[in-house]
Amino acid sequence: MTIDKSGMRSHEADMSFVKLDKRDIAVLSILSREGRIAKSALADKVNLSATACGERLSRLEAAGIITGYQAHVALRRIAPHVTVFVQAELGNHRAEAFQRFEAVIAQHDEIVQCWALGGGFDYLLQVVTRDIDSYQRLMDALLDQQAGLSRYFTYVVTKSVKSAPLPLSLLLPEGES
């Protein structure tokens, strides 16, 4: 990420896109739904030999497109928890302030996702923790660590309505899906 003279963050300078074909998209779509699929079954689904499919997987991993494999865990079956979304606004919009905030939040495992935003607020955080008290302790710690937070708004998740794999086929140019 770069920061231009106006203090705006830009990812464009860091981005180089890898050209993917329809089979690459198919492989990624299947893996996003069925991460544990056997390579031979994946190869059958995308109409490739096991060797060719394995080479594609290796290429996608080496290019940083596949960044890992994970299980979806049903937390409600394990322990009580709360998911909270937090809109965060920094008091200072200099490059150092963004870097400091990002370094501080990287230290907290309860913050499972964080997105830098353009527009009204600077960041959107997803927090998963035991209860509201532990969430508030986290926010107090962020304030104590002088992460640069000037204000934040809390949104408690009451139920999950939709969780879906990324719509990868929609990212193909018109006529290629």
mmCIF file of N, CA, C and O in Angstrom, residues 5 11 15 22 30 39 47 67-68 71 81 84 119 154 159 161 173:
data_model
loop_
_atom_site.group_PDB
_atom_site.id
_atom_site.type_symbol
_atom_site.label_atom_id
_atom_site.label_comp_id
_atom_site.label_asym_id
_atom_site.label_seq_id
_atom_site.Cartn_x
_atom_site.Cartn_y
_atom_site.Cartn_z
ATOM 1 N N LYS A 5 0.423 12.114 -1.797
ATOM 2 C CA LYS A 5 0.689 13.396 -1.132
ATOM 3 C C LYS A 5 -0.487 13.919 -0.335
ATOM 4 O O LYS A 5 -0.312 14.637 0.635
ATOM 5 N N HIS A 11 -3.824 1.238 -3.244
ATOM 6 C CA HIS A 11 -3.328 -0.115 -3.455
ATOM 7 C C HIS A 11 -2.938 -0.326 -4.915
ATOM 8 O O HIS A 11 -2.313 -1.312 -5.239
ATOM 9 N N MET A 15 -0.525 -3.362 -7.004
ATOM 10 C CA MET A 15 -1.282 -4.418 -7.640
ATOM 11 C C MET A 15 -0.709 -4.801 -8.990
ATOM 12 O O MET A 15 -0.470 -3.957 -9.827
ATOM 13 N N LYS A 22 -10.678 -19.551 -17.673
ATOM 14 C CA LYS A 22 -11.905 -20.107 -17.098
ATOM 15 C C LYS A 22 -11.624 -21.316 -16.211
ATOM 16 O O LYS A 22 -12.298 -21.500 -15.207
ATOM 17 N N ILE A 30 -14.277 -24.006 -7.028
ATOM 18 C CA ILE A 30 -14.487 -25.309 -6.372
ATOM 19 C C ILE A 30 -13.742 -25.355 -5.043
ATOM 20 O O ILE A 30 -14.297 -25.774 -4.025
ATOM 21 N N LYS A 39 -7.289 -33.934 -5.145
ATOM 22 C CA LYS A 39 -6.807 -33.352 -6.403
ATOM 23 C C LYS A 39 -7.370 -34.096 -7.613
ATOM 24 O O LYS A 39 -7.690 -33.473 -8.622
ATOM 25 N N ASN A 47 -12.151 -30.948 -15.805
ATOM 26 C CA ASN A 47 -11.811 -31.612 -17.061
ATOM 27 C C ASN A 47 -10.328 -31.474 -17.404
ATOM 28 O O ASN A 47 -9.963 -31.073 -18.509
ATOM 29 N N THR A 67 -3.855 -18.514 -0.974
ATOM 30 C CA THR A 67 -3.003 -18.127 0.152
ATOM 31 C C THR A 67 -3.093 -19.088 1.324
ATOM 32 O O THR A 67 -2.411 -18.902 2.322
ATOM 33 N N GLY A 68 -3.956 -20.089 1.221
ATOM 34 C CA GLY A 68 -4.058 -21.072 2.289
ATOM 35 C C GLY A 68 -5.358 -21.837 2.194
ATOM 36 O O GLY A 68 -6.221 -21.535 1.355
ATOM 37 N N ALA A 71 -10.574 -24.542 7.506
ATOM 38 C CA ALA A 71 -11.880 -25.122 7.810
ATOM 39 C C ALA A 71 -12.807 -24.021 8.313
ATOM 40 O O ALA A 71 -12.365 -23.072 8.950
ATOM 41 N N HIS A 81 -19.909 -16.927 22.280
ATOM 42 C CA HIS A 81 -19.043 -15.921 21.681
ATOM 43 C C HIS A 81 -19.908 -14.784 21.154
ATOM 44 O O HIS A 81 -21.126 -14.907 21.080
ATOM 45 N N VAL A 84 -18.563 -8.843 16.544
ATOM 46 C CA VAL A 84 -18.819 -7.410 16.552
ATOM 47 C C VAL A 84 -18.120 -6.782 15.343
ATOM 48 O O VAL A 84 -16.970 -7.121 15.053
ATOM 49 N N GLY A 119 -13.741 6.866 2.281
ATOM 50 C CA GLY A 119 -15.042 7.446 2.609
ATOM 51 C C GLY A 119 -15.092 7.892 4.050
ATOM 52 O O GLY A 119 -14.117 8.385 4.586
ATOM 53 N N THR A 154 -19.812 0.520 17.443
ATOM 54 C CA THR A 154 -19.927 -0.914 17.648
ATOM 55 C C THR A 154 -21.242 -1.439 17.097
ATOM 56 O O THR A 154 -22.299 -0.862 17.362
ATOM 57 N N LYS A 159 -27.328 -12.425 14.268
ATOM 58 C CA LYS A 159 -27.367 -13.721 13.590
ATOM 59 C C LYS A 159 -26.683 -13.593 12.244
ATOM 60 O O LYS A 159 -26.630 -12.516 11.653
ATOM 61 N N VAL A 161 -26.756 -14.198 8.427
ATOM 62 C CA VAL A 161 -27.794 -14.337 7.425
ATOM 63 C C VAL A 161 -27.259 -15.016 6.170
ATOM 64 O O VAL A 161 -27.930 -15.851 5.576
ATOM 65 N N PRO A 173 -14.089 -11.088 -17.462
ATOM 66 C CA PRO A 173 -14.629 -10.108 -18.411
ATOM 67 C C PRO A 173 -15.914 -10.626 -19.047
ATOM 68 O O PRO A 173 -16.131 -11.843 -19.153
#
